[in-house]
Structures are given as structure tokens and as C-alpha cells.
Coordinates of N, CA and C in Angstrom, one line a residue:
X1183 N 16.0 -7.3 -11.6 CA 14.9 -7.1 -11.5 C 14.0 -7.2 -10.4
X1184 N 13.7 -6.4 -9.3 CA 12.7 -6.5 -8.4 C 11.6 -6.5 -8.9
X1185 N 11.1 -7.6 -8.2 CA 9.6 -8.0 -7.9 C 8.9 -8.3 -6.9
X1186 N 7.6 -7.5 -6.6 CA 6.7 -7.5 -5.8 C 5.4 -7.4 -5.7
X1187 N 5.4 -8.5 -4.5 CA 3.4 -8.1 -4.0 C 3.0 -7.0 -3.1
X1188 N 2.1 -6.8 -3.3 CA 1.7 -6.0 -2.0 C 0.4 -6.0 -2.0
X1189 N -0.7 -5.7 -1.0 CA -1.9 -5.5 -1.0 C -2.0 -3.9 -0.1
X1190 N -2.7 -3.3 -1.0 CA -3.1 -1.7 -0.7 C -5.4 -1.7 -0.6
X1191 N -4.7 -1.2 0.7 CA -6.1 -0.8 2.1 C -6.4 0.8 1.0
X1192 N -7.3 0.9 0.6 CA -7.3 2.5 0.0 C -8.5 3.1 1.4
X1193 N -8.1 4.8 1.2 CA -8.7 5.0 2.0 C -11.1 5.1 1.7
X1194 N -11.8 5.0 2.8 CA -12.9 4.4 2.9 C -13.7 4.7 1.8
X1195 N -14.2 4.2 1.4 CA -14.8 4.7 -0.2 C -14.4 5.2 -1.5
X1196 N -12.7 4.9 -1.4 CA -12.1 5.2 -2.3 C -11.9 4.1 -3.2
X1197 N -11.8 2.6 -3.0 CA -11.6 2.3 -4.1 C -10.8 2.5 -5.6
X1198 N -12.3 2.5 -5.6 CA -11.9 2.7 -7.4 C -11.1 4.3 -7.7
X1199 N -11.5 5.2 -7.0 CA -10.0 6.1 -6.6 C -8.6 5.2 -6.7
X1200 N -8.7 4.0 -5.7 CA -7.0 4.0 -6.0 C -6.9 3.1 -7.1
X1201 N -7.8 2.2 -7.8 CA -7.9 1.5 -9.0 C -7.4 2.4 -10.3
X1202 N -7.4 3.4 -10.0 CA -7.7 4.7 -11.9 C -6.4 4.8 -11.0
X1203 N -6.3 5.5 -9.6 CA -4.4 5.7 -9.9 C -3.3 4.8 -10.2
X1204 N -3.6 3.6 -9.1 CA -2.9 2.2 -10.0 C -2.2 2.3 -11.5
X1205 N -3.3 2.3 -12.1 CA -3.9 0.9 -13.1 C -2.8 2.8 -14.3
X1206 N -2.5 4.0 -13.7 CA -2.2 4.6 -15.2 C 0.1 4.7 -14.6
X1207 N -0.2 3.5 -12.8 CA 1.7 3.6 -13.6 C 2.0 2.7 -14.3
X1208 N 3.3 2.2 -14.2 CA 4.0 1.8 -15.3 C 4.6 0.6 -14.4
X1209 N 5.1 -0.6 -15.1 CA 5.5 -2.0 -14.2 C 4.4 -2.3 -13.0
X1210 N 2.9 -1.8 -13.4 CA 2.8 -2.2 -11.7 C 1.4 -2.9 -12.8
X1211 N 0.4 -4.1 -12.1 CA -0.5 -5.0 -11.6 C -1.0 -4.8 -11.0
X1212 N -2.8 -5.0 -11.4 CA -3.2 -4.3 -10.1 C -4.2 -5.8 -10.3
X1213 N -5.1 -6.2 -9.5 CA -5.4 -7.3 -9.1 C -6.7 -7.2 -7.9
X1214 N -7.9 -6.0 -7.8 CA -8.9 -5.9 -7.0 C -9.7 -6.8 -6.7
X1215 N -10.0 -7.2 -5.2 CA -10.7 -8.0 -5.0 C -12.0 -7.9 -4.7
X1216 N -12.8 -9.0 -4.9 CA -14.4 -9.1 -5.8 C -15.0 -8.2 -4.1
X1217 N -14.8 -8.9 -3.1 CA -15.3 -8.9 -2.1 C -14.5 -8.3 -1.0
X1218 N -14.1 -8.0 -0.7 CA -13.1 -7.2 0.4 C -12.8 -5.8 -0.2
X1219 N -12.1 -4.5 0.8 CA -11.6 -3.6 0.2 C -10.3 -3.6 0.3
X1220 N -9.8 -4.2 -0.8 CA -8.5 -4.7 -0.8 C -8.0 -4.6 -2.3
X1221 N -6.6 -4.3 -2.1 CA -6.2 -4.0 -3.9 C -4.7 -4.7 -4.1
X1222 N -4.7 -6.1 -4.7 CA -3.5 -6.4 -4.6 C -2.8 -6.5 -5.9
X1223 N -1.1 -5.8 -5.7 CA -0.5 -4.6 -6.4 C 1.0 -5.7 -6.7
X1224 N 0.6 -5.2 -7.8 CA 2.3 -6.8 -8.2 C 3.1 -5.9 -9.5
X1225 N 4.8 -5.7 -8.4 CA 5.6 -4.5 -9.5 C 6.3 -5.5 -10.0
X1226 N 6.7 -4.8 -11.4 CA 7.9 -5.6 -11.5 C 8.7 -4.8 -12.5
X1227 N 10.0 -4.5 -11.9 CA 10.9 -2.9 -12.6 C 12.3 -3.7 -13.1
X1228 N 12.9 -2.9 -13.6 CA 14.5 -3.5 -14.1 C 15.3 -3.2 -13.0
X1229 N 15.3 -2.3 -12.1 CA 16.4 -1.8 -11.0 C 16.0 -1.5 -9.4
X1230 N 16.9 -1.0 -8.8 CA 16.8 -1.2 -7.3 C 15.9 0.5 -7.4
X1231 N 16.9 1.2 -7.9 CA 15.9 2.5 -8.3 C 15.0 2.9 -8.8
X1232 N 14.5 1.7 -9.7 CA 13.1 2.0 -10.9 C 12.2 1.2 -9.6
X1233 N 12.3 0.2 -8.9 CA 11.8 -0.6 -8.0 C 11.3 0.8 -6.8
X1234 N 12.9 1.7 -6.5 CA 11.7 2.6 -5.4 C 11.0 3.6 -5.8
X1235 N 11.4 3.9 -7.4 CA 11.0 5.4 -7.6 C 9.4 5.0 -7.5
X1236 N 9.2 3.6 -8.2 CA 7.0 3.2 -8.5 C 6.4 3.5 -7.1
X1237 N 7.1 2.4 -5.7 CA 7.1 2.5 -4.4 C 6.9 3.8 -3.9
X1238 N 7.9 4.8 -4.5 CA 7.2 6.4 -3.6 C 6.2 6.7 -4.6
X1239 N 5.6 5.9 -5.4 CA 4.3 7.3 -6.3 C 3.5 6.0 -5.6
X1240 N 3.4 4.9 -6.0 CA 2.6 4.4 -5.0 C 1.9 5.0 -3.8
X1241 N 3.2 5.3 -2.9 CA 3.1 5.8 -1.2 C 2.2 7.5 -1.5
X1242 N 3.0 7.7 -2.5 CA 1.6 9.4 -2.6 C 0.4 9.2 -3.3
X1243 N 0.1 8.3 -3.7 CA -2.0 8.7 -4.1 C -2.2 8.4 -2.9
X1244 N -2.9 9.9 -2.5 CA -3.9 9.6 -1.8 C -4.7 8.9 -1.2
X1245 N -5.7 8.2 -2.3 CA -6.4 7.5 -1.7 C -6.3 6.3 -1.1
X1246 N -4.7 5.9 -1.3 CA -4.2 4.6 -0.3 C -4.1 5.0 1.0
X1247 N -4.8 4.1 2.0 CA -4.6 4.0 3.3 C -3.6 3.0 3.8
X1248 N -2.7 1.7 3.6 CA -1.9 1.4 3.7 C -1.6 0.4 2.9
X1249 N -0.3 0.7 2.4 CA 0.4 -0.6 2.2 C 1.2 -1.6 2.3
X1250 N 0.5 -3.5 2.1 CA 1.8 -4.2 3.3 C 2.6 -5.0 1.8
X1251 N 3.6 -4.7 2.3 CA 4.7 -5.6 1.4 C 4.0 -7.1 1.9
X1252 N 3.6 -8.6 0.7 CA 3.6 -8.8 1.0 C 4.9 -10.1 0.1
X1253 N 5.4 -10.2 -0.9 CA 6.4 -10.4 -0.8 C 7.2 -9.6 -2.0
X1254 N 8.4 -10.3 -2.0 CA 10.0 -9.6 -2.7 C 10.4 -10.5 -3.4
X1255 N 11.1 -10.3 -4.4 CA 12.6 -10.6 -4.8 C 12.9 -10.5 -5.5
X1256 N 14.4 -10.5 -6.1 CA 15.2 -9.9 -6.9 C 15.7 -10.6 -8.2
X1257 N 14.9 -10.8 -9.7 CA 15.6 -11.9 -10.3 C 17.1 -11.3 -11.0
X1258 N 18.0 -12.2 -11.6 CA 19.2 -12.3 -12.0 C 19.1 -11.7 -13.1
X1259 N 19.9 -10.6 -13.6 CA 20.0 -9.8 -14.8 C 20.5 -10.2 -16.0
X1260 N 20.6 -11.0 -16.7 CA 20.8 -11.7 -17.9 C 21.6 -10.4 -18.9
X1261 N 21.2 -9.7 -18.8 CA 22.2 -8.4 -19.7 C 23.5 -8.0 -19.0
X1262 N 24.0 -8.6 -17.9 CA 25.1 -8.3 -17.0 C 25.6 -9.1 -16.9
X1263 N 25.4 -10.6 -17.8 CA 26.7 -11.4 -17.8 C 27.2 -11.7 -19.0

């Protein structure tokens, strides 16, 4: 179960648009900065494939200027044991 965190930088004057687009995605929580034009994103998916699909959806958002991975790790899937 991949869990990742990102810093998302919006296009100029498009932070609210980016927030709205990110809020529509499943397995994705956001924390908008109150003092800077950045948004913290935390994703929690069930598989590498689902993680890749979510990341592709984030990169496709037009109001996104830059996305930086801060941390990522994979937890053990207890269902396989």
C-alpha cells in the first residue's frame, strides 16, 4: 500500500483551481498552505498500479505547475499473508 506526500505548486493565481481539482480525486488528501502558494498532498493507495494512475491524474491537472515528491513508502499488505 503506497503512501506518498508531495508539494504541489500551482500555476500563477490558480491555487484554488488546483485545490478543487485535487479534492475531486479519491485516495488523496490535501493541506493548502495558509501563507504560501503551495499545497501538501498525501496519497494512500492499495497498489503500485493505483498509485501510478493517481499520480498520472495529478500530473494531468492544468493548474499544476510543479509536483515534488517529499516522501514515499510502501506498507505491507496484510491481506496477502
